[in-house]
mmCIF file of C-alpha atoms in Angstrom:
data_model
loop_
_atom_site.group_PDB
_atom_site.id
_atom_site.type_symbol
_atom_site.label_atom_id
_atom_site.label_comp_id
_atom_site.label_asym_id
_atom_site.label_seq_id
_atom_site.Cartn_x
_atom_site.Cartn_y
_atom_site.Cartn_z
ATOM 1 C CA UNK P 1 61.291 20.459 33.865
ATOM 2 C CA UNK P 2 59.478 21.691 30.797
ATOM 3 C CA UNK P 3 55.707 22.116 30.809
ATOM 4 C CA UNK P 4 53.272 22.696 28.027
ATOM 5 C CA UNK P 5 52.175 26.298 27.503
ATOM 6 C CA UNK P 6 49.268 27.318 29.636
ATOM 7 C CA UNK P 7 49.551 24.268 31.910
ATOM 8 C CA UNK P 8 51.240 23.918 35.266
ATOM 9 C CA UNK P 9 51.487 21.103 37.753
ATOM 10 C CA UNK P 10 49.115 21.592 40.688
ATOM 11 C CA UNK P 11 50.543 22.589 44.035
ATOM 12 C CA UNK P 12 50.056 19.997 46.803
ATOM 13 C CA UNK P 13 46.895 21.682 48.188
ATOM 14 C CA UNK P 14 45.421 22.084 44.687
ATOM 15 C CA UNK P 15 46.354 18.507 43.881
ATOM 16 C CA UNK P 16 44.498 17.342 46.971
ATOM 17 C CA UNK P 17 41.445 19.298 45.870
ATOM 18 C CA UNK P 18 41.606 17.746 42.416
ATOM 19 C CA UNK P 19 41.871 14.276 43.888
ATOM 20 C CA UNK P 20 38.941 15.049 46.162
ATOM 21 C CA UNK P 21 36.859 16.279 43.245
ATOM 22 C CA UNK P 22 37.846 13.251 41.175
ATOM 23 C CA UNK P 23 36.873 10.910 43.997
ATOM 24 C CA UNK P 24 33.573 12.729 44.393
ATOM 25 C CA UNK P 25 32.900 12.484 40.660
ATOM 26 C CA UNK P 26 33.835 8.815 40.615
ATOM 27 C CA UNK P 27 31.614 8.196 43.595
ATOM 28 C CA UNK P 28 28.753 10.049 41.936
ATOM 29 C CA UNK P 29 29.163 8.054 38.737
ATOM 30 C CA UNK P 30 29.382 4.817 40.672
ATOM 31 C CA UNK P 31 26.265 5.732 42.595
ATOM 32 C CA UNK P 32 24.445 6.551 39.359
ATOM 33 C CA UNK P 33 25.544 3.229 37.904
ATOM 34 C CA UNK P 34 24.331 1.392 40.977
ATOM 35 C CA UNK P 35 21.031 3.266 40.813
ATOM 36 C CA UNK P 36 20.638 2.321 37.137
ATOM 37 C CA UNK P 37 21.530 -1.276 37.916
ATOM 38 C CA UNK P 38 19.027 -1.273 40.740
ATOM 39 C CA UNK P 39 16.324 0.134 38.476
ATOM 40 C CA UNK P 40 17.094 -2.482 35.834
ATOM 41 C CA UNK P 41 17.052 -5.190 38.473
ATOM 42 C CA UNK P 42 13.743 -3.929 39.804
ATOM 43 C CA UNK P 43 12.319 -3.882 36.289
ATOM 44 C CA UNK P 44 13.564 -7.407 35.641
ATOM 45 C CA UNK P 45 12.088 -8.511 38.951
ATOM 46 C CA UNK P 46 8.755 -6.979 37.993
ATOM 47 C CA UNK P 47 8.862 -8.771 34.666
ATOM 48 C CA UNK P 48 9.606 -12.057 36.385
ATOM 49 C CA UNK P 49 6.482 -11.703 38.491
ATOM 50 C CA UNK P 50 3.930 -11.237 35.708
ATOM 51 C CA UNK P 51 0.596 -12.118 37.332
ATOM 52 C CA UNK P 52 -1.487 -15.165 36.458
ATOM 53 C CA UNK P 53 1.518 -17.054 35.120
ATOM 54 C CA UNK P 54 3.645 -19.618 36.915
ATOM 55 C CA UNK P 55 7.417 -19.480 36.659
ATOM 56 C CA UNK P 56 9.777 -16.528 36.410
ATOM 57 C CA UNK P 57 12.096 -17.247 33.482
ATOM 58 C CA UNK P 58 11.972 -16.029 29.929
ATOM 59 C CA UNK P 59 11.083 -18.605 27.313
ATOM 60 C CA UNK P 60 14.102 -20.475 26.009
ATOM 61 C CA UNK P 61 12.751 -20.211 22.473
ATOM 62 C CA UNK P 62 13.360 -16.734 21.060
ATOM 63 C CA UNK P 63 10.399 -15.798 18.902
ATOM 64 C CA UNK P 64 10.596 -13.883 15.597
ATOM 65 C CA UNK P 65 10.422 -10.101 15.822
ATOM 66 C CA UNK P 66 6.708 -9.708 15.110
ATOM 67 C CA UNK P 67 5.482 -12.842 16.865
ATOM 68 C CA UNK P 68 1.806 -12.740 17.806
ATOM 69 C CA UNK P 69 -0.007 -13.991 20.865
ATOM 70 C CA UNK P 70 -3.369 -14.720 19.265
ATOM 71 C CA UNK P 71 -5.454 -15.326 22.375
ATOM 72 C CA UNK P 72 -5.560 -13.251 25.556
ATOM 73 C CA UNK P 73 -8.319 -11.724 27.663
ATOM 74 C CA UNK P 74 -8.249 -8.376 29.435
ATOM 75 C CA UNK P 75 -10.542 -7.995 32.434
ATOM 76 C CA UNK P 76 -10.965 -4.685 34.221
ATOM 77 C CA UNK P 77 -14.112 -4.831 36.346
ATOM 78 C CA UNK P 78 -13.206 -1.590 38.135
ATOM 79 C CA UNK P 79 -13.617 0.351 34.897
ATOM 80 C CA UNK P 80 -15.848 -2.069 32.996
ATOM 81 C CA UNK P 81 -18.057 -4.012 35.433
ATOM 82 C CA UNK P 82 -19.174 -7.505 34.458
ATOM 83 C CA UNK P 83 -22.784 -7.348 33.176
ATOM 84 C CA UNK P 84 -23.733 -10.581 34.956
ATOM 85 C CA UNK P 85 -21.235 -11.312 37.745
ATOM 86 C CA UNK P 86 -20.876 -14.978 38.625
ATOM 87 C CA UNK P 87 -20.076 -16.477 42.001
ATOM 88 C CA UNK P 88 -16.459 -16.929 40.891
ATOM 89 C CA UNK P 89 -15.659 -13.963 38.625
ATOM 90 C CA UNK P 90 -12.149 -13.860 37.163
ATOM 91 C CA UNK P 91 -9.750 -11.382 38.790
ATOM 92 C CA UNK P 92 -8.673 -8.100 37.290
ATOM 93 C CA UNK P 93 -6.072 -8.594 34.552
ATOM 94 C CA UNK P 94 -5.005 -5.401 32.808
ATOM 95 C CA UNK P 95 -2.969 -4.430 29.769
ATOM 96 C CA UNK P 96 -0.130 -3.372 32.066
ATOM 97 C CA UNK P 97 -0.187 -6.833 33.641
ATOM 98 C CA UNK P 98 -0.036 -8.430 30.220
ATOM 99 C CA UNK P 99 2.906 -6.286 29.142
ATOM 100 C CA UNK P 100 4.885 -7.883 31.954
ATOM 101 C CA UNK P 101 4.156 -11.278 30.422
ATOM 102 C CA UNK P 102 5.388 -10.061 27.040
ATOM 103 C CA UNK P 103 8.727 -9.433 28.728
ATOM 104 C CA UNK P 104 8.943 -13.197 29.251
ATOM 105 C CA UNK P 105 7.526 -14.449 25.955
ATOM 106 C CA UNK P 106 8.948 -11.793 23.631
ATOM 107 C CA UNK P 107 5.736 -11.455 21.604
ATOM 108 C CA UNK P 108 5.001 -8.048 20.069
ATOM 109 C CA UNK P 109 1.520 -8.431 18.577
ATOM 110 C CA UNK P 110 -1.633 -9.386 20.435
ATOM 111 C CA UNK P 111 -5.199 -10.526 19.787
ATOM 112 C CA UNK P 112 -7.600 -9.603 22.599
ATOM 113 C CA UNK P 113 -10.687 -11.816 22.888
ATOM 114 C CA UNK P 114 -13.836 -10.731 24.738
ATOM 115 C CA UNK P 115 -14.412 -13.261 27.546
ATOM 116 C CA UNK P 116 -17.793 -14.726 28.408
ATOM 117 C CA UNK P 117 -17.964 -12.667 31.621
ATOM 118 C CA UNK P 118 -18.550 -9.557 29.529
ATOM 119 C CA UNK P 119 -21.297 -11.157 27.434
ATOM 120 C CA UNK P 120 -21.719 -8.817 24.419
ATOM 121 C CA UNK P 121 -20.117 -5.806 26.123
ATOM 122 C CA UNK P 122 -16.887 -5.348 24.161
ATOM 123 C CA UNK P 123 -15.761 -2.066 25.721
ATOM 124 C CA UNK P 124 -12.948 -3.595 27.760
ATOM 125 C CA UNK P 125 -11.580 -5.402 24.694
ATOM 126 C CA UNK P 126 -11.740 -2.217 22.589
ATOM 127 C CA UNK P 127 -10.027 -0.253 25.353
ATOM 128 C CA UNK P 128 -7.266 -2.880 25.510
ATOM 129 C CA UNK P 129 -6.721 -2.692 21.741
ATOM 130 C CA UNK P 130 -6.463 1.082 22.024
ATOM 131 C CA UNK P 131 -3.909 0.842 24.848
ATOM 132 C CA UNK P 132 -1.800 -1.719 22.990
ATOM 133 C CA UNK P 133 -2.082 0.248 19.741
ATOM 134 C CA UNK P 134 -3.885 -0.695 16.554
ATOM 135 C CA UNK P 135 -0.534 -1.297 14.844
ATOM 136 C CA UNK P 136 0.127 -4.222 17.213
ATOM 137 C CA UNK P 137 -3.304 -5.327 18.426
ATOM 138 C CA UNK P 138 -6.522 -6.795 17.040
ATOM 139 C CA UNK P 139 -9.628 -8.180 18.703
ATOM 140 C CA UNK P 140 -12.367 -10.773 18.600
ATOM 141 C CA UNK P 141 -15.764 -9.569 19.834
ATOM 142 C CA UNK P 142 -18.935 -11.190 21.091
ATOM 143 C CA UNK P 143 -22.126 -9.996 19.409
ATOM 144 C CA UNK P 144 -25.747 -11.036 19.069
ATOM 145 C CA UNK P 145 -28.560 -10.371 16.611
ATOM 146 C CA UNK P 146 -29.217 -6.896 18.061
ATOM 147 C CA UNK P 147 -25.982 -5.424 16.662
ATOM 148 C CA UNK P 148 -26.594 -2.989 13.817
ATOM 149 C CA UNK P 149 -24.539 -2.591 10.666
ATOM 150 C CA UNK P 150 -23.263 0.715 11.994
ATOM 151 C CA UNK P 151 -22.068 -0.935 15.207
ATOM 152 C CA UNK P 152 -20.287 -3.669 13.242
ATOM 153 C CA UNK P 153 -18.489 -1.058 11.160
ATOM 154 C CA UNK P 154 -17.417 0.765 14.324
ATOM 155 C CA UNK P 155 -16.015 -2.483 15.717
ATOM 156 C CA UNK P 156 -14.167 -3.075 12.464
ATOM 157 C CA UNK P 157 -12.564 0.374 12.617
ATOM 158 C CA UNK P 158 -11.501 -0.318 16.206
ATOM 159 C CA UNK P 159 -9.620 -3.478 15.223
ATOM 160 C CA UNK P 160 -12.162 -6.281 15.598
ATOM 161 C CA UNK P 161 -11.573 -9.099 13.101
ATOM 162 C CA UNK P 162 -13.846 -11.878 14.296
ATOM 163 C CA UNK P 163 -16.759 -12.917 16.532
ATOM 164 C CA UNK P 164 -16.637 -15.564 19.220
ATOM 165 C CA UNK P 165 -19.073 -18.177 20.436
ATOM 166 C CA UNK P 166 -18.157 -19.642 23.823
ATOM 167 C CA UNK P 167 -20.465 -22.571 24.446
ATOM 168 C CA UNK P 168 -18.495 -23.888 27.430
ATOM 169 C CA UNK P 169 -19.850 -21.185 29.757
ATOM 170 C CA UNK P 170 -22.933 -18.989 29.981
ATOM 171 C CA UNK P 171 -22.854 -15.575 28.373
ATOM 172 C CA UNK P 172 -22.784 -14.333 24.802
ATOM 173 C CA UNK P 173 -24.576 -15.724 21.774
ATOM 174 C CA UNK P 174 -25.933 -19.245 21.468
ATOM 175 C CA UNK P 175 -25.079 -21.805 18.799
ATOM 176 C CA UNK P 176 -28.289 -21.045 16.906
ATOM 177 C CA UNK P 177 -26.752 -17.709 15.895
ATOM 178 C CA UNK P 178 -23.548 -19.110 14.396
ATOM 179 C CA UNK P 179 -24.770 -19.248 10.821
ATOM 180 C CA UNK P 180 -26.960 -16.083 10.874
ATOM 181 C CA UNK P 181 -24.197 -13.946 12.382
ATOM 182 C CA UNK P 182 -21.567 -15.465 10.090
ATOM 183 C CA UNK P 183 -23.635 -14.270 7.145
ATOM 184 C CA UNK P 184 -23.759 -10.744 8.579
ATOM 185 C CA UNK P 185 -19.990 -10.395 9.057
ATOM 186 C CA UNK P 186 -18.794 -12.212 5.937
ATOM 187 C CA UNK P 187 -18.333 -9.103 3.796
ATOM 188 C CA UNK P 188 -16.213 -7.497 6.540
ATOM 189 C CA UNK P 189 -13.647 -10.250 6.142
ATOM 190 C CA UNK P 190 -14.117 -11.351 9.742
ATOM 191 C CA UNK P 191 -14.064 -14.943 10.970
ATOM 192 C CA UNK P 192 -16.152 -17.023 13.366
ATOM 193 C CA UNK P 193 -14.271 -18.295 16.420
ATOM 194 C CA UNK P 194 -15.725 -21.101 18.520
ATOM 195 C CA UNK P 195 -14.898 -22.351 21.985
ATOM 196 C CA UNK P 196 -16.604 -25.712 22.432
ATOM 197 C CA UNK P 197 -15.834 -28.999 24.059
ATOM 198 C CA UNK P 198 -14.879 -31.831 21.723
ATOM 199 C CA UNK P 199 -18.367 -33.294 22.053
ATOM 200 C CA UNK P 200 -19.855 -29.858 21.431
ATOM 201 C CA UNK P 201 -17.973 -29.619 18.145
ATOM 202 C CA UNK P 202 -19.404 -32.970 17.044
ATOM 203 C CA UNK P 203 -22.917 -31.866 18.019
ATOM 204 C CA UNK P 204 -22.601 -28.632 16.027
ATOM 205 C CA UNK P 205 -20.804 -29.854 12.907
ATOM 206 C CA UNK P 206 -23.721 -28.898 10.680
ATOM 207 C CA UNK P 207 -23.476 -25.322 11.977
ATOM 208 C CA UNK P 208 -19.708 -25.198 11.460
ATOM 209 C CA UNK P 209 -19.458 -26.680 7.991
ATOM 210 C CA UNK P 210 -19.486 -24.504 4.851
ATOM 211 C CA UNK P 211 -19.683 -21.173 6.651
ATOM 212 C CA UNK P 212 -19.335 -18.048 4.480
ATOM 213 C CA UNK P 213 -16.404 -17.038 6.708
ATOM 214 C CA UNK P 214 -13.230 -18.641 8.001
ATOM 215 C CA UNK P 215 -13.670 -20.747 11.137
ATOM 216 C CA UNK P 216 -11.226 -20.598 14.076
ATOM 217 C CA UNK P 217 -11.302 -23.388 16.672
ATOM 218 C CA UNK P 218 -10.148 -22.437 20.157
ATOM 219 C CA UNK P 219 -7.791 -24.456 22.340
ATOM 220 C CA UNK P 220 -7.204 -27.324 19.905
ATOM 221 C CA UNK P 221 -10.875 -28.269 20.060
ATOM 222 C CA UNK P 222 -10.733 -29.111 23.789
ATOM 223 C CA UNK P 223 -10.015 -32.705 22.753
ATOM 224 C CA UNK P 224 -9.425 -34.753 25.934
ATOM 225 C CA UNK P 225 -5.803 -35.727 26.360
ATOM 226 C CA UNK P 226 -6.427 -39.403 27.150
ATOM 227 C CA UNK P 227 -8.409 -39.830 23.896
ATOM 228 C CA UNK P 228 -5.960 -37.814 21.824
ATOM 229 C CA UNK P 229 -6.121 -38.145 18.070
ATOM 230 C CA UNK P 230 -8.406 -41.166 18.388
ATOM 231 C CA UNK P 231 -11.254 -38.939 19.583
ATOM 232 C CA UNK P 232 -13.922 -38.454 16.859
ATOM 233 C CA UNK P 233 -13.606 -34.679 17.209
ATOM 234 C CA UNK P 234 -10.013 -34.849 16.019
ATOM 235 C CA UNK P 235 -11.098 -36.493 12.757
ATOM 236 C CA UNK P 236 -13.927 -33.961 12.402
ATOM 237 C CA UNK P 237 -11.566 -30.999 12.837
ATOM 238 C CA UNK P 238 -9.100 -32.592 10.420
ATOM 239 C CA UNK P 239 -11.831 -32.762 7.783
ATOM 240 C CA UNK P 240 -12.651 -29.103 8.401
ATOM 241 C CA UNK P 241 -8.965 -28.254 8.002
ATOM 242 C CA UNK P 242 -8.911 -30.093 4.684
ATOM 243 C CA UNK P 243 -11.643 -27.717 3.493
ATOM 244 C CA UNK P 244 -9.147 -24.834 3.526
ATOM 245 C CA UNK P 245 -11.089 -22.308 5.623
ATOM 246 C CA UNK P 246 -10.602 -23.632 9.149
ATOM 247 C CA UNK P 247 -7.879 -22.594 11.581
ATOM 248 C CA UNK P 248 -6.827 -24.096 14.908
ATOM 249 C CA UNK P 249 -5.509 -22.139 17.871
ATOM 250 C CA UNK P 250 -2.568 -23.909 19.470
ATOM 251 C CA UNK P 251 -3.625 -22.668 22.886
ATOM 252 C CA UNK P 252 -4.934 -24.046 26.154
ATOM 253 C CA UNK P 253 -2.693 -27.123 26.127
ATOM 254 C CA UNK P 254 -3.294 -27.340 29.879
ATOM 255 C CA UNK P 255 -7.049 -27.782 29.315
ATOM 256 C CA UNK P 256 -8.280 -31.402 29.210
ATOM 257 C CA UNK P 257 -4.789 -32.727 30.031
ATOM 258 C CA UNK P 258 -4.565 -35.647 32.426
ATOM 259 C CA UNK P 259 -0.760 -35.774 32.254
ATOM 260 C CA UNK P 260 -0.457 -32.171 33.408
ATOM 261 C CA UNK P 261 2.606 -29.912 33.645
ATOM 262 C CA UNK P 262 5.258 -29.411 32.652
ATOM 263 C CA UNK P 263 4.964 -31.337 29.380
ATOM 264 C CA UNK P 264 1.203 -31.964 29.088
ATOM 265 C CA UNK P 265 2.245 -34.970 27.023
ATOM 266 C CA UNK P 266 -1.256 -36.136 26.101
ATOM 267 C CA UNK P 267 -2.475 -32.781 24.797
ATOM 268 C CA UNK P 268 0.915 -31.893 23.318
ATOM 269 C CA UNK P 269 0.557 -34.862 20.965
ATOM 270 C CA UNK P 270 -2.701 -33.376 19.663
ATOM 271 C CA UNK P 271 -1.068 -29.999 19.004
ATOM 272 C CA UNK P 272 1.855 -31.616 17.179
ATOM 273 C CA UNK P 273 -0.562 -33.612 15.011
ATOM 274 C CA UNK P 274 -2.483 -30.491 13.966
ATOM 275 C CA UNK P 275 0.783 -28.702 13.148
ATOM 276 C CA UNK P 276 1.903 -31.602 10.977
ATOM 277 C CA UNK P 277 -1.366 -31.529 9.045
ATOM 278 C CA UNK P 278 -1.788 -27.827 8.312
ATOM 279 C CA UNK P 279 0.915 -25.451 9.597
ATOM 280 C CA UNK P 280 -0.418 -22.826 7.177
ATOM 281 C CA UNK P 281 -3.620 -22.539 9.246
ATOM 282 C CA UNK P 282 -2.315 -22.707 12.800
ATOM 283 C CA UNK P 283 -1.927 -19.783 15.200
ATOM 284 C CA UNK P 284 -0.573 -19.752 18.754
ATOM 285 C CA UNK P 285 -2.047 -18.133 21.846
ATOM 286 C CA UNK P 286 -1.123 -18.011 25.522
ATOM 287 C CA UNK P 287 -4.732 -17.859 26.790
ATOM 288 C CA UNK P 288 -3.518 -15.445 29.490
ATOM 289 C CA UNK P 289 -4.776 -14.771 32.205
ATOM 290 C CA UNK P 290 -5.986 -18.369 32.237
ATOM 291 C CA UNK P 291 -9.447 -17.759 33.695
ATOM 292 C CA UNK P 292 -10.069 -21.503 34.052
ATOM 293 C CA UNK P 293 -6.975 -21.725 36.243
ATOM 294 C CA UNK P 294 -7.942 -18.622 38.226
ATOM 295 C CA UNK P 295 -11.133 -20.456 39.213
ATOM 296 C CA UNK P 296 -9.001 -23.288 40.547
ATOM 297 C CA UNK P 297 -10.096 -25.816 37.917
ATOM 298 C CA UNK P 298 -6.518 -26.438 36.725
ATOM 299 C CA UNK P 299 -3.064 -25.333 37.953
ATOM 300 C CA UNK P 300 -1.819 -21.933 36.761
ATOM 301 C CA UNK P 301 0.405 -22.698 33.741
ATOM 302 C CA UNK P 302 3.873 -21.338 32.978
ATOM 303 C CA UNK P 303 3.504 -19.298 29.773
ATOM 304 C CA UNK P 304 7.206 -19.400 28.975
ATOM 305 C CA UNK P 305 7.204 -23.177 29.283
ATOM 306 C CA UNK P 306 4.129 -23.411 27.045
ATOM 307 C CA UNK P 307 5.854 -21.324 24.382
ATOM 308 C CA UNK P 308 8.856 -23.645 24.561
ATOM 309 C CA UNK P 309 6.453 -26.578 24.306
ATOM 310 C CA UNK P 310 4.964 -25.060 21.150
ATOM 311 C CA UNK P 311 8.441 -24.821 19.630
ATOM 312 C CA UNK P 312 8.945 -28.518 20.318
ATOM 313 C CA UNK P 313 5.847 -29.320 18.234
ATOM 314 C CA UNK P 314 7.150 -27.335 15.273
ATOM 315 C CA UNK P 315 10.621 -28.587 14.303
ATOM 316 C CA UNK P 316 11.067 -26.312 11.276
ATOM 317 C CA UNK P 317 12.007 -22.694 11.930
ATOM 318 C CA UNK P 318 10.108 -21.516 8.842
ATOM 319 C CA UNK P 319 6.920 -23.138 10.176
ATOM 320 C CA UNK P 320 7.405 -21.450 13.541
ATOM 321 C CA UNK P 321 7.613 -18.075 11.821
ATOM 322 C CA UNK P 322 4.617 -18.970 9.680
ATOM 323 C CA UNK P 323 2.500 -19.780 12.732
ATOM 324 C CA UNK P 324 3.665 -16.864 14.879
ATOM 325 C CA UNK P 325 3.973 -14.125 12.253
ATOM 326 C CA UNK P 326 2.667 -14.894 8.760
ATOM 327 C CA UNK P 327 -0.580 -16.660 9.671
ATOM 328 C CA UNK P 328 -1.715 -13.950 12.129
ATOM 329 C CA UNK P 329 -1.021 -11.323 9.479
ATOM 330 C CA UNK P 330 -3.355 -13.154 7.134
ATOM 331 C CA UNK P 331 -6.074 -13.966 9.655
ATOM 332 C CA UNK P 332 -6.149 -10.675 11.584
ATOM 333 C CA UNK P 333 -4.920 -8.194 8.991
ATOM 334 C CA UNK P 334 -1.709 -7.098 10.707
ATOM 335 C CA UNK P 335 0.704 -5.155 8.489
ATOM 336 C CA UNK P 336 3.094 -7.410 6.597
ATOM 337 C CA UNK P 337 6.267 -7.939 8.577
ATOM 338 C CA UNK P 338 9.704 -7.248 7.143
ATOM 339 C CA UNK P 339 11.208 -9.777 9.562
ATOM 340 C CA UNK P 340 12.886 -12.751 7.957
ATOM 341 C CA UNK P 341 13.772 -14.589 11.157
#
């Protein structure tokens, strides 16, 4: 039998050693593969259990590459204590917690909004922007008349692009400061964001009309689901939209809904109507970690299901991309995306 030069068939004992080594190597590789699979499974399991969100599945709708979640809160009372703790303070909800949710929604960009519990202390929001990275995160702050020009410029450099008035809960600035503070931030290119009930919007229309800044309305104006588009606040917001400087956040569909999950049919009809009117001035937000739900006022929503619900309101793919990518770039100053999907 002819063999190649420099090579000989192993003797039986050597052959047994080779087989033993091969088996050991195969076993090692198999063990490594199982370890990797276990790590991946553990990671997937962690992602499925993102806190403050019902459900475990990824959204069925696959968002464009630079999709933006335009409304979340980060709360870290261990590092940034609440200035005026309430009897039912919201639980700790960190950037790491939120990243788990992104594994389900697929969003890459984020807008962090200072919640009412922090009043005008924006440190937690600024810290969250820093952790997420200024290339993928922006913020909306809460200020009052005491803020100096220097402080506003510092906030701008840190990624703040708007100020918020939450008149549904105590904390922060009152409605009498909407117009004065709007005048102070106008040259920064910031916007005024309001969180009011539908009746509150009607009561403050004179303060919201003809601002020197853009106006962003939280949670689809908190219009009650049973009233829907027949509520006077819907017509009022529609008129503001016609003015060309008002935006609506397609968020908080679970708020004011009598129909409830999973479809929130009554409030979903309001969102679809706003989309049909002005898709060029709509943005979407999860409203994670759903502080209203954490207080037990409504059931914890499923963020993946709400993203799928959003997609059902927006039948055209180009409008979905506009709302999730293009509009946030315009409103918050994110870098222009090269994504075409």
